[in-house]
CSV table of N, CA, C and O in Angstrom, one decimal:
chain,number,residue,atom,x,y,z
H,467,UNK,N,-9.0,53.9,38.8
H,467,UNK,CA,-9.6,54.5,37.7
H,467,UNK,C,-10.8,53.7,37.2
H,467,UNK,O,-10.8,52.5,37.1
H,468,UNK,N,-11.9,54.4,37.0
H,468,UNK,CA,-13.1,53.7,36.6
H,468,UNK,C,-13.4,54.2,35.1
H,468,UNK,O,-12.9,55.2,34.7
H,469,UNK,N,-14.2,53.4,34.4
H,469,UNK,CA,-14.6,53.7,33.1
H,469,UNK,C,-16.1,53.4,33.0
H,469,UNK,O,-16.7,52.7,33.7
H,470,UNK,N,-16.7,54.1,32.0
H,470,UNK,CA,-18.1,53.9,31.6
H,470,UNK,C,-18.2,53.6,30.2
H,470,UNK,O,-17.3,53.9,29.4
H,471,UNK,N,-19.2,52.9,29.8
H,471,UNK,CA,-19.4,52.5,28.4
H,471,UNK,C,-20.8,52.1,28.2
H,471,UNK,O,-21.7,52.1,29.1
H,472,UNK,N,-21.1,51.9,26.9
H,472,UNK,CA,-22.5,51.5,26.5
H,472,UNK,C,-22.6,51.1,25.1
H,472,UNK,O,-21.6,51.1,24.3
H,473,UNK,N,-23.8,50.8,24.7
H,473,UNK,CA,-24.1,50.2,23.4
H,473,UNK,C,-24.3,51.4,22.4
H,473,UNK,O,-24.4,52.5,22.7
H,474,UNK,N,-24.4,51.0,21.1
H,474,UNK,CA,-24.6,51.9,20.0
H,474,UNK,C,-25.8,52.8,20.1
H,474,UNK,O,-25.8,54.0,19.9
H,475,UNK,N,-27.0,52.1,20.5
H,475,UNK,CA,-28.2,52.9,20.5
H,475,UNK,C,-28.5,53.6,21.9
H,475,UNK,O,-29.4,54.4,22.0
H,476,UNK,N,-27.6,53.4,22.9
H,476,UNK,CA,-27.7,54.1,24.1
H,476,UNK,C,-28.7,53.4,25.1
H,476,UNK,O,-28.9,53.9,26.2
H,477,UNK,N,-29.2,52.2,24.8
H,477,UNK,CA,-30.1,51.5,25.7
H,477,UNK,C,-29.5,50.9,26.9
H,477,UNK,O,-30.1,50.9,28.0
H,478,UNK,N,-28.2,50.5,26.7
H,478,UNK,CA,-27.5,49.8,27.8
H,478,UNK,C,-26.2,50.5,28.1
H,478,UNK,O,-25.5,50.9,27.3
H,479,UNK,N,-26.0,50.7,29.4
H,479,UNK,CA,-24.7,51.3,29.9
H,479,UNK,C,-24.2,50.5,31.1
H,479,UNK,O,-24.9,49.9,31.8
H,480,UNK,N,-22.9,50.7,31.2
H,480,UNK,CA,-22.2,50.0,32.3
H,480,UNK,C,-21.1,50.9,32.9
H,480,UNK,O,-20.8,51.9,32.3
H,481,UNK,N,-20.6,50.5,34.1
H,481,UNK,CA,-19.4,51.2,34.6
H,481,UNK,C,-18.5,50.1,35.3
H,481,UNK,O,-19.0,49.1,35.7
H,482,UNK,N,-17.3,50.4,35.3
H,482,UNK,CA,-16.3,49.6,35.9
H,482,UNK,C,-15.6,50.5,37.0
H,482,UNK,O,-15.0,51.5,36.6
H,483,UNK,N,-15.8,50.2,38.2
H,483,UNK,CA,-15.3,51.0,39.3
H,483,UNK,C,-13.8,50.8,39.7
H,483,UNK,O,-13.2,51.6,40.4
H,484,UNK,N,-13.3,49.7,39.3
H,484,UNK,CA,-11.9,49.4,39.5
H,484,UNK,C,-11.0,49.5,38.3
H,484,UNK,O,-11.5,49.9,37.2
H,485,UNK,N,-9.8,49.1,38.4
H,485,UNK,CA,-8.9,49.2,37.2
H,485,UNK,C,-9.3,48.2,36.1
H,485,UNK,O,-9.7,47.1,36.4
H,486,UNK,N,-9.0,48.5,34.9
H,486,UNK,CA,-9.0,47.6,33.8
H,486,UNK,C,-7.7,46.8,33.9
H,486,UNK,O,-6.7,47.4,34.1
H,487,UNK,N,-7.8,45.5,33.7
H,487,UNK,CA,-6.7,44.6,33.9
H,487,UNK,C,-6.0,44.4,32.5
H,487,UNK,O,-6.1,45.3,31.7
H,488,UNK,N,-5.5,43.3,32.2
H,488,UNK,CA,-4.8,43.0,31.0
H,488,UNK,C,-5.8,43.2,29.8
H,488,UNK,O,-7.0,42.9,29.9
H,489,UNK,N,-5.3,43.7,28.7
H,489,UNK,CA,-6.1,43.9,27.5
H,489,UNK,C,-5.5,43.2,26.4
H,489,UNK,O,-4.2,43.0,26.3
H,490,UNK,N,-6.3,42.7,25.4
H,490,UNK,CA,-5.8,41.9,24.3
H,490,UNK,C,-6.7,42.0,23.1
H,490,UNK,O,-7.9,42.3,23.3
H,491,UNK,N,-6.1,41.6,22.0
H,491,UNK,CA,-6.9,41.5,20.8
H,491,UNK,C,-7.1,40.0,20.5
H,491,UNK,O,-6.2,39.2,20.4
H,492,UNK,N,-8.4,39.5,20.6
H,492,UNK,CA,-8.7,38.1,20.5
H,492,UNK,C,-9.1,37.8,19.1
H,492,UNK,O,-10.0,38.4,18.5
H,493,UNK,N,-8.4,36.8,18.5
H,493,UNK,CA,-8.6,36.4,17.1
H,493,UNK,C,-9.3,35.0,17.0
H,493,UNK,O,-9.4,34.5,15.9
H,494,UNK,N,-9.9,34.6,18.1
H,494,UNK,CA,-10.6,33.3,18.1
H,494,UNK,C,-11.8,33.4,17.1
H,494,UNK,O,-12.4,34.4,16.9
H,495,UNK,N,-12.2,32.2,16.6
H,495,UNK,CA,-13.3,32.2,15.6
H,495,UNK,C,-14.6,32.7,16.2
H,495,UNK,O,-15.4,33.3,15.5
H,496,UNK,N,-14.8,32.5,17.5
H,496,UNK,CA,-16.1,32.9,18.1
H,496,UNK,C,-16.1,34.4,18.2
H,496,UNK,O,-17.1,35.0,17.9
H,497,UNK,N,-15.0,35.0,18.6
H,497,UNK,CA,-15.0,36.5,18.8
H,497,UNK,C,-15.1,37.1,17.4
H,497,UNK,O,-15.8,38.2,17.2
H,498,UNK,N,-14.4,36.5,16.4
H,498,UNK,CA,-14.5,37.1,15.0
H,498,UNK,C,-16.0,37.1,14.5
H,498,UNK,O,-16.5,38.1,14.0
H,499,UNK,N,-16.7,36.0,14.8
H,499,UNK,CA,-18.1,35.9,14.3
H,499,UNK,C,-19.0,36.9,15.1
H,499,UNK,O,-19.9,37.5,14.6
H,500,UNK,N,-18.7,36.9,16.5
H,500,UNK,CA,-19.5,37.8,17.3
H,500,UNK,C,-19.4,39.2,16.9
H,500,UNK,O,-20.3,40.0,17.0
H,501,UNK,N,-18.2,39.7,16.5
H,501,UNK,CA,-17.9,41.1,16.2
H,501,UNK,C,-18.0,41.4,14.7
H,501,UNK,O,-18.0,42.6,14.4
H,502,UNK,N,-18.0,40.4,13.9
H,502,UNK,CA,-18.0,40.6,12.5
H,502,UNK,C,-16.7,41.3,12.0
H,502,UNK,O,-16.7,42.1,11.1
H,503,UNK,N,-15.6,41.0,12.7
H,503,UNK,CA,-14.3,41.7,12.4
H,503,UNK,C,-13.2,40.7,12.5
H,503,UNK,O,-13.3,39.5,13.0
H,504,UNK,N,-12.0,41.1,12.2
H,504,UNK,CA,-10.8,40.2,12.2
H,504,UNK,C,-10.4,39.8,13.6
H,504,UNK,O,-9.8,38.8,13.9
H,505,UNK,N,-10.7,40.7,14.6
H,505,UNK,CA,-10.5,40.4,16.0
H,505,UNK,C,-11.3,41.3,16.9
H,505,UNK,O,-11.9,42.2,16.4
H,506,UNK,N,-11.4,41.0,18.2
H,506,UNK,CA,-12.1,41.8,19.1
H,506,UNK,C,-11.1,42.3,20.2
H,506,UNK,O,-10.3,41.5,20.6
H,507,UNK,N,-11.2,43.5,20.6
H,507,UNK,CA,-10.4,44.1,21.7
H,507,UNK,C,-11.1,44.1,23.0
H,507,UNK,O,-12.2,44.7,23.1
H,508,UNK,N,-10.5,43.4,24.0
H,508,UNK,CA,-11.1,43.3,25.3
H,508,UNK,C,-10.2,43.7,26.4
H,508,UNK,O,-9.0,43.6,26.2
H,509,UNK,N,-10.7,44.2,27.5
H,509,UNK,CA,-10.0,44.4,28.7
H,509,UNK,C,-10.6,43.6,29.8
H,509,UNK,O,-11.9,43.7,30.0
H,510,UNK,N,-9.8,42.9,30.5
H,510,UNK,CA,-10.3,42.1,31.6
H,510,UNK,C,-10.7,43.0,32.8
H,510,UNK,O,-10.0,44.0,33.0
H,511,UNK,N,-11.7,42.6,33.6
H,511,UNK,CA,-12.1,43.4,34.8
H,511,UNK,C,-12.3,42.4,35.9
H,511,UNK,O,-12.6,41.2,35.7
H,512,UNK,N,-12.2,42.9,37.1
H,512,UNK,CA,-12.6,42.1,38.3
H,512,UNK,C,-14.1,42.1,38.3
H,512,UNK,O,-14.8,43.2,38.3
H,513,UNK,N,-14.8,41.0,38.3
H,513,UNK,CA,-16.3,40.9,38.3
H,513,UNK,C,-16.9,41.8,39.3
H,513,UNK,O,-18.0,42.3,39.1
H,514,UNK,N,-16.3,41.9,40.5
H,514,UNK,CA,-17.0,42.7,41.5
H,514,UNK,C,-16.9,44.2,41.2
H,514,UNK,O,-17.6,45.0,41.9
H,515,UNK,N,-16.1,44.6,40.3
H,515,UNK,CA,-15.9,46.0,39.9
H,515,UNK,C,-16.9,46.4,38.7
H,515,UNK,O,-17.0,47.6,38.4
H,516,UNK,N,-17.6,45.4,38.1
H,516,UNK,CA,-18.4,45.7,37.0
H,516,UNK,C,-19.9,45.8,37.4
H,516,UNK,O,-20.4,45.0,38.2
H,517,UNK,N,-20.6,46.9,36.8
H,517,UNK,CA,-22.0,47.1,37.2
H,517,UNK,C,-22.7,47.6,36.0
H,517,UNK,O,-22.3,48.5,35.3
H,518,UNK,N,-23.9,47.0,35.7
H,518,UNK,CA,-24.8,47.5,34.7
H,518,UNK,C,-25.5,48.7,35.3
H,518,UNK,O,-26.0,48.6,36.4
H,519,UNK,N,-25.5,49.8,34.6
H,519,UNK,CA,-26.1,51.1,35.1
H,519,UNK,C,-27.5,51.2,34.6
H,519,UNK,O,-28.4,51.7,35.3
H,520,UNK,N,-27.7,50.9,33.3
H,520,UNK,CA,-29.0,51.2,32.7
H,520,UNK,C,-29.3,50.1,31.6
H,520,UNK,O,-28.3,49.7,30.9
H,521,UNK,N,-30.5,49.8,31.4
H,521,UNK,CA,-30.9,49.0,30.3
H,521,UNK,C,-30.8,47.5,30.4
H,521,UNK,O,-30.7,46.8,29.4
H,522,UNK,N,-30.8,47.0,31.6
H,522,UNK,CA,-30.7,45.5,31.8
H,522,UNK,C,-31.8,44.7,31.0
H,522,UNK,O,-31.6,43.6,30.6
H,523,UNK,N,-32.9,45.4,30.8
H,523,UNK,CA,-34.0,44.7,30.1
H,523,UNK,C,-33.6,44.5,28.6
H,523,UNK,O,-34.3,43.7,27.9
H,524,UNK,N,-32.6,45.2,28.1
H,524,UNK,CA,-32.2,45.1,26.7
H,524,UNK,C,-31.0,44.1,26.6
H,524,UNK,O,-30.5,43.8,25.5
H,525,UNK,N,-30.5,43.6,27.7
H,525,UNK,CA,-29.4,42.7,27.7
H,525,UNK,C,-29.8,41.3,27.3
H,525,UNK,O,-30.8,40.8,27.7
H,526,UNK,N,-28.9,40.7,26.5
H,526,UNK,CA,-29.0,39.3,26.1
H,526,UNK,C,-27.6,38.7,26.3
H,526,UNK,O,-26.6,39.3,26.0
H,527,UNK,N,-27.6,37.5,26.8
H,527,UNK,CA,-26.3,36.8,26.9
H,527,UNK,C,-26.3,35.5,26.1
H,527,UNK,O,-27.2,34.7,26.2
H,528,UNK,N,-25.3,35.4,25.2
H,528,UNK,CA,-25.1,34.1,24.5
H,528,UNK,C,-24.0,33.4,25.3
H,528,UNK,O,-22.9,33.9,25.4
H,529,UNK,N,-24.3,32.2,25.7
H,529,UNK,CA,-23.3,31.4,26.5
H,529,UNK,C,-23.0,30.1,25.8
H,529,UNK,O,-23.9,29.4,25.4
H,530,UNK,N,-21.7,29.7,25.8
H,530,UNK,CA,-21.3,28.5,25.2
H,530,UNK,C,-21.5,27.4,26.2
H,530,UNK,O,-21.6,27.6,27.4
H,531,UNK,N,-21.4,26.1,25.8
H,531,UNK,CA,-21.5,25.0,26.8
H,531,UNK,C,-20.3,25.0,27.8
H,531,UNK,O,-20.5,24.5,28.9
H,532,UNK,N,-19.2,25.7,27.5
H,532,UNK,CA,-18.1,25.8,28.4
H,532,UNK,C,-18.3,26.8,29.5
H,532,UNK,O,-17.6,26.9,30.4
H,533,UNK,N,-19.4,27.6,29.4
H,533,UNK,CA,-19.7,28.7,30.4
H,533,UNK,C,-19.1,30.0,30.0
H,533,UNK,O,-19.3,31.0,30.8
H,534,UNK,N,-18.5,30.2,28.8
H,534,UNK,CA,-18.1,31.5,28.4
H,534,UNK,C,-19.2,32.1,27.6
H,534,UNK,O,-19.9,31.4,26.9
H,535,UNK,N,-19.3,33.5,27.6
H,535,UNK,CA,-20.3,34.1,26.8
H,535,UNK,C,-20.1,35.5,26.5
H,535,UNK,O,-19.0,36.1,26.8
H,536,UNK,N,-21.0,36.1,25.8
H,536,UNK,CA,-21.0,37.5,25.4
H,536,UNK,C,-22.3,38.2,25.8
H,536,UNK,O,-23.4,37.6,25.5
H,537,UNK,N,-22.2,39.4,26.3
H,537,UNK,CA,-23.4,40.2,26.6
H,537,UNK,C,-23.6,41.2,25.5
H,537,UNK,O,-22.6,41.9,25.1
H,538,UNK,N,-24.8,41.3,25.0
H,538,UNK,CA,-25.0,42.2,23.9
H,538,UNK,C,-26.4,42.9,24.1
H,538,UNK,O,-27.3,42.4,24.8
H,539,UNK,N,-26.6,44.0,23.4
H,539,UNK,CA,-27.8,44.7,23.4
H,539,UNK,C,-28.8,44.1,22.4
H,539,UNK,O,-28.4,43.9,21.3
H,540,UNK,N,-30.0,43.8,22.9
H,540,UNK,CA,-31.0,43.2,22.0
H,540,UNK,C,-31.5,44.2,21.0
H,540,UNK,O,-32.0,43.8,19.9
H,541,UNK,N,-31.4,45.5,21.3
H,541,UNK,CA,-31.9,46.5,20.4
H,541,UNK,C,-31.0,46.8,19.2
H,541,UNK,O,-31.4,46.8,18.1
H,542,UNK,N,-29.7,47.0,19.5
H,542,UNK,CA,-28.7,47.3,18.4
H,542,UNK,C,-27.7,46.3,18.1
H,542,UNK,O,-27.0,46.4,17.1
H,543,UNK,N,-27.6,45.3,19.0
H,543,UNK,CA,-26.6,44.2,18.7
H,543,UNK,C,-25.2,44.4,19.2
H,543,UNK,O,-24.3,43.6,19.0
H,544,UNK,N,-24.9,45.6,19.8
H,544,UNK,CA,-23.5,45.8,20.3
H,544,UNK,C,-23.1,44.8,21.3
H,544,UNK,O,-23.8,44.5,22.3
H,545,UNK,N,-21.9,44.3,21.1
H,545,UNK,CA,-21.3,43.4,22.1
H,545,UNK,C,-20.6,44.2,23.1
H,545,UNK,O,-19.8,45.0,22.8
H,546,UNK,N,-21.0,44.0,24.4
H,546,UNK,CA,-20.6,44.9,25.5
H,546,UNK,C,-19.5,44.3,26.4
H,546,UNK,O,-18.7,45.0,26.9
H,547,UNK,N,-19.7,43.0,26.6
H,547,UNK,CA,-18.9,42.4,27.7
H,547,UNK,C,-18.7,40.9,27.4
H,547,UNK,O,-19.6,40.3,26.7
H,548,UNK,N,-17.7,40.3,28.0
H,548,UNK,CA,-17.5,38.8,28.0
H,548,UNK,C,-17.8,38.3,29.4
H,548,UNK,O,-17.6,39.0,30.4
H,549,UNK,N,-18.3,37.0,29.4
H,549,UNK,CA,-18.6,36.4,30.7
H,549,UNK,C,-17.9,35.1,30.9
H,549,UNK,O,-17.5,34.4,29.9
H,550,UNK,N,-17.7,34.7,32.1
H,550,UNK,CA,-17.3,33.3,32.4
H,550,UNK,C,-18.2,32.9,33.6
H,550,UNK,O,-18.3,33.6,34.6
H,551,UNK,N,-18.8,31.7,33.4
H,551,UNK,CA,-19.7,31.2,34.5
H,551,UNK,C,-20.7,32.2,35.0
H,551,UNK,O,-20.9,32.3,36.2
H,552,UNK,N,-21.3,33.0,34.1
H,552,UNK,CA,-22.3,33.9,34.5
H,552,UNK,C,-21.8,35.3,35.1
H,552,UNK,O,-22.7,36.1,35.4
H,553,UNK,N,-20.5,35.5,35.2
H,553,UNK,CA,-20.0,36.8,35.7
H,553,UNK,C,-19.3,37.5,34.6
H,553,UNK,O,-18.6,36.9,33.8
H,554,UNK,N,-19.5,38.8,34.5
H,554,UNK,CA,-18.8,39.6,33.6
H,554,UNK,C,-17.3,39.7,34.0
H,554,UNK,O,-17.0,40.1,35.1
H,555,UNK,N,-16.4,39.3,33.0
H,555,UNK,CA,-15.0,39.3,33.3
H,555,UNK,C,-14.2,40.1,32.4
H,555,UNK,O,-13.0,40.3,32.5
H,556,UNK,N,-14.9,40.7,31.3
H,556,UNK,CA,-14.2,41.6,30.4
H,556,UNK,C,-15.2,42.5,29.7
H,556,UNK,O,-16.4,42.2,29.7
H,557,UNK,N,-14.6,43.6,29.3
H,557,UNK,CA,-15.5,44.5,28.5
H,557,UNK,C,-14.8,44.7,27.1
H,557,UNK,O,-13.6,44.5,26.9
H,558,UNK,N,-15.7,45.0,26.1
H,558,UNK,CA,-15.2,45.3,24.8
H,558,UNK,C,-14.7,46.7,24.8
H,558,UNK,O,-15.4,47.7,25.1
H,559,UNK,N,-13.4,46.9,24.4
H,559,UNK,CA,-12.8,48.3,24.4
H,559,UNK,C,-13.5,49.2,23.5
H,559,UNK,O,-13.6,50.4,23.8
H,560,UNK,N,-14.1,48.8,22.5
H,560,UNK,CA,-14.8,49.6,21.5
H,560,UNK,C,-16.1,50.3,22.1
H,560,UNK,O,-16.6,51.2,21.5
H,561,UNK,N,-16.6,49.8,23.3
H,561,UNK,CA,-17.8,50.4,23.9
H,561,UNK,C,-17.5,51.3,25.0
H,561,UNK,O,-18.4,51.9,25.6
H,562,UNK,N,-16.2,51.5,25.3
H,562,UNK,CA,-15.8,52.4,26.4
H,562,UNK,C,-16.0,53.9,25.9
H,562,UNK,O,-15.6,54.2,24.8
H,563,UNK,N,-16.5,54.7,26.8
H,563,UNK,CA,-16.6,56.2,26.5
H,563,UNK,C,-15.3,56.8,26.9
H,563,UNK,O,-14.8,56.7,28.1
H,564,UNK,N,-14.6,57.5,26.0
H,564,UNK,CA,-13.4,58.1,26.2
H,564,UNK,C,-12.2,57.2,26.3
H,564,UNK,O,-12.3,56.1,25.7
H,565,UNK,N,-11.1,57.6,26.9
H,565,UNK,CA,-9.9,56.8,27.0
H,565,UNK,C,-10.0,55.8,28.1
H,565,UNK,O,-10.1,56.1,29.3
H,566,UNK,N,-9.9,54.5,27.8
H,566,UNK,CA,-9.9,53.5,28.8
H,566,UNK,C,-8.7,53.4,29.7
H,566,UNK,O,-8.7,52.8,30.7
H,567,UNK,N,-7.6,54.1,29.3
H,567,UNK,CA,-6.4,54.1,30.1
H,567,UNK,C,-5.6,52.8,29.9
H,567,UNK,O,-4.7,52.5,30.7
H,568,UNK,N,-5.9,52.0,28.9
H,568,UNK,CA,-5.2,50.7,28.7
H,568,UNK,C,-5.2,50.5,27.2
H,568,UNK,O,-6.2,50.9,26.5
H,569,UNK,N,-4.2,49.8,26.7
H,569,UNK,CA,-4.2,49.4,25.3
H,569,UNK,C,-3.9,47.9,25.3
H,569,UNK,O,-3.3,47.3,26.2
H,570,UNK,N,-4.3,47.2,24.2
H,570,UNK,CA,-4.0,45.8,24.1
H,570,UNK,C,-2.5,45.5,24.2
H,570,UNK,O,-1.7,46.3,23.6
H,571,UNK,N,-2.2,44.5,24.9
H,571,UNK,CA,-0.8,44.1,25.2
H,571,UNK,C,-0.4,42.9,24.4
H,571,UNK,O,0.8,42.5,24.4
H,572,UNK,N,-1.4,42.2,23.8
H,572,UNK,CA,-1.0,41.0,23.0
H,572,UNK,C,-2.2,40.7,22.0
H,572,UNK,O,-3.3,41.2,22.1
H,573,UNK,N,-1.8,39.7,21.1
H,573,UNK,CA,-2.8,39.1,20.3
H,573,UNK,C,-3.0,37.7,20.8
H,573,UNK,O,-2.0,37.0,21.0
H,574,UNK,N,-4.2,37.3,21.0
H,574,UNK,CA,-4.4,35.9,21.6
H,574,UNK,C,-5.2,35.1,20.6
H,574,UNK,O,-5.9,35.7,19.7
H,575,UNK,N,-5.1,33.8,20.7
H,575,UNK,CA,-5.8,32.8,19.8
H,575,UNK,C,-5.5,33.1,18.3
H,575,UNK,O,-6.3,32.9,17.5
H,576,UNK,N,-4.2,33.4,18.1
H,576,UNK,CA,-3.8,33.6,16.7
H,576,UNK,C,-3.8,32.3,15.9
H,576,UNK,O,-3.7,32.4,14.7
H,577,UNK,N,-3.8,31.2,16.6
H,577,UNK,CA,-3.9,29.9,15.8
H,577,UNK,C,-5.2,29.8,15.0
H,577,UNK,O,-5.2,29.0,14.1
H,578,UNK,N,-6.2,30.6,15.4
H,578,UNK,CA,-7.5,30.6,14.6
H,578,UNK,C,-7.8,31.9,14.0
H,578,UNK,O,-8.9,32.2,13.7
H,579,UNK,N,-6.8,32.7,13.8
H,579,UNK,CA,-7.0,34.1,13.2
H,579,UNK,C,-7.6,33.9,11.8
H,579,UNK,O,-7.4,32.9,11.1
H,580,UNK,N,-8.2,35.0,11.3
H,580,UNK,CA,-8.7,35.0,9.9
H,580,UNK,C,-7.6,34.9,8.9
H,580,UNK,O,-6.6,35.6,9.1
H,581,UNK,N,-7.7,34.0,8.0
H,581,UNK,CA,-6.6,33.8,7.0
H,581,UNK,C,-6.3,35.0,6.1
H,581,UNK,O,-5.2,35.2,5.6
H,582,UNK,N,-7.3,35.9,6.0
H,582,UNK,CA,-7.2,37.1,5.2
H,582,UNK,C,-6.6,38.3,5.9
H,582,UNK,O,-6.4,39.3,5.4
H,583,UNK,N,-6.3,38.1,7.3
H,583,UNK,CA,-5.8,39.2,8.1
H,583,UNK,C,-4.4,39.0,8.4
H,583,UNK,O,-4.0,38.0,8.9
H,584,UNK,N,-3.5,40.0,8.3
H,584,UNK,CA,-2.1,40.0,8.6
H,584,UNK,C,-1.9,40.9,9.9
H,584,UNK,O,-2.3,42.0,9.9
H,585,UNK,N,-1.4,40.3,10.9
H,585,UNK,CA,-1.0,41.1,12.1
H,585,UNK,C,0.3,41.8,11.8
H,585,UNK,O,1.3,41.2,11.5
H,586,UNK,N,0.3,43.1,11.8
H,586,UNK,CA,1.5,43.9,11.4
H,586,UNK,C,2.1,44.7,12.5
H,586,UNK,O,3.1,45.4,12.3
H,587,UNK,N,1.6,44.6,13.7
H,587,UNK,CA,2.2,45.4,14.8
H,587,UNK,C,3.2,44.5,15.5
H,587,UNK,O,3.4,43.3,15.2
H,588,UNK,N,3.9,45.0,16.5
H,588,UNK,CA,4.9,44.2,17.3
H,588,UNK,C,4.4,43.6,18.6
H,588,UNK,O,5.3,43.2,19.4
H,589,UNK,N,3.1,43.6,18.8
H,589,UNK,CA,2.6,43.0,20.1
H,589,UNK,C,2.9,41.5,20.1
H,589,UNK,O,2.9,40.9,19.0
H,590,UNK,N,3.2,40.9,21.2
H,590,UNK,CA,3.3,39.5,21.3
H,590,UNK,C,2.1,38.8,20.8
H,590,UNK,O,1.0,39.2,21.0
H,591,UNK,N,2.3,37.6,20.2
H,591,UNK,CA,1.3,36.8,19.7
H,591,UNK,C,1.3,35.4,20.4
H,591,UNK,O,2.4,34.8,20.5
H,592,UNK,N,0.1,35.0,20.7
H,592,UNK,CA,0.0,33.7,21.4
H,592,UNK,C,-1.0,32.8,20.7
H,592,UNK,O,-2.1,33.3,20.3
H,593,UNK,N,-0.7,31.5,20.6
H,593,UNK,CA,-1.6,30.5,19.9
H,593,UNK,C,-2.9,30.5,20.6
H,593,UNK,O,-4.0,30.3,20.0
H,594,UNK,N,-2.9,30.5,22.0
H,594,UNK,CA,-4.2,30.6,22.7
H,594,UNK,C,-4.1,31.8,23.6
H,594,UNK,O,-3.9,32.9,23.2
H,595,UNK,N,-4.3,31.6,24.9
H,595,UNK,CA,-4.2,32.7,25.9
H,595,UNK,C,-2.7,33.0,26.2
H,595,UNK,O,-1.9,32.2,26.1
H,596,UNK,N,-2.5,34.3,26.6
H,596,UNK,CA,-1.1,34.6,27.1
H,596,UNK,C,-0.8,33.8,28.3
H,596,UNK,O,-1.6,33.6,29.2
H,597,UNK,N,0.5,33.4,28.4
H,597,UNK,CA,0.9,32.6,29.6
H,597,UNK,C,0.7,33.5,30.9
H,597,UNK,O,0.9,34.7,30.9
H,598,UNK,N,0.1,32.8,31.9
H,598,UNK,CA,-0.2,33.5,33.1
H,598,UNK,C,-1.5,34.3,33.1
H,598,UNK,O,-1.8,34.9,34.1
H,599,UNK,N,-2.3,34.2,32.1
H,599,UNK,CA,-3.5,34.9,32.0
H,599,UNK,C,-4.5,34.3,33.1
H,599,UNK,O,-4.5,33.1,33.4
H,600,UNK,N,-5.2,35.2,33.7
H,600,UNK,CA,-6.2,34.8,34.7
H,600,UNK,C,-7.5,34.2,34.1
H,600,UNK,O,-8.2,33.6,34.8
H,601,UNK,N,-7.7,34.4,32.8
H,601,UNK,CA,-8.9,33.9,32.2
H,601,UNK,C,-8.7,32.5,31.8
H,601,UNK,O,-7.6,32.0,31.5
H,602,UNK,N,-9.8,31.7,31.8
H,602,UNK,CA,-9.7,30.3,31.6
H,602,UNK,C,-9.7,29.8,30.2
H,602,UNK,O,-9.1,28.9,29.8
H,603,UNK,N,-10.4,30.5,29.3
H,603,UNK,CA,-10.4,30.1,27.9
H,603,UNK,C,-10.8,31.3,27.0
H,603,UNK,O,-11.1,32.3,27.4
């Protein structure tokens, strides 16, 4: 199953030609600041299945010294994807067109969640990444 997505202003679009892998709600302080929200919902992808379709001239990547980063549209600011060592490894579920066919399976990095936010669902919660996660950080 493949999915398509894009930014708020329509300048940037992407497609994932393979399946979306594990999905989670990330509560780390970096994702909270990047999204301006209590958490960010991501689905992991195989980097070889991810392709920018349109608008690469509008893409900007913010990368941390550890090599993790976020791809966003320079025109509207939408966060579209997460990177590790220069490769897209996840997409933000909020930018998917239609049903992505996957829902978050856990809350991660709850050790740094916003103190004003209460997690009220029954999804598993992990202090950092879920055990066995393929992602490094």
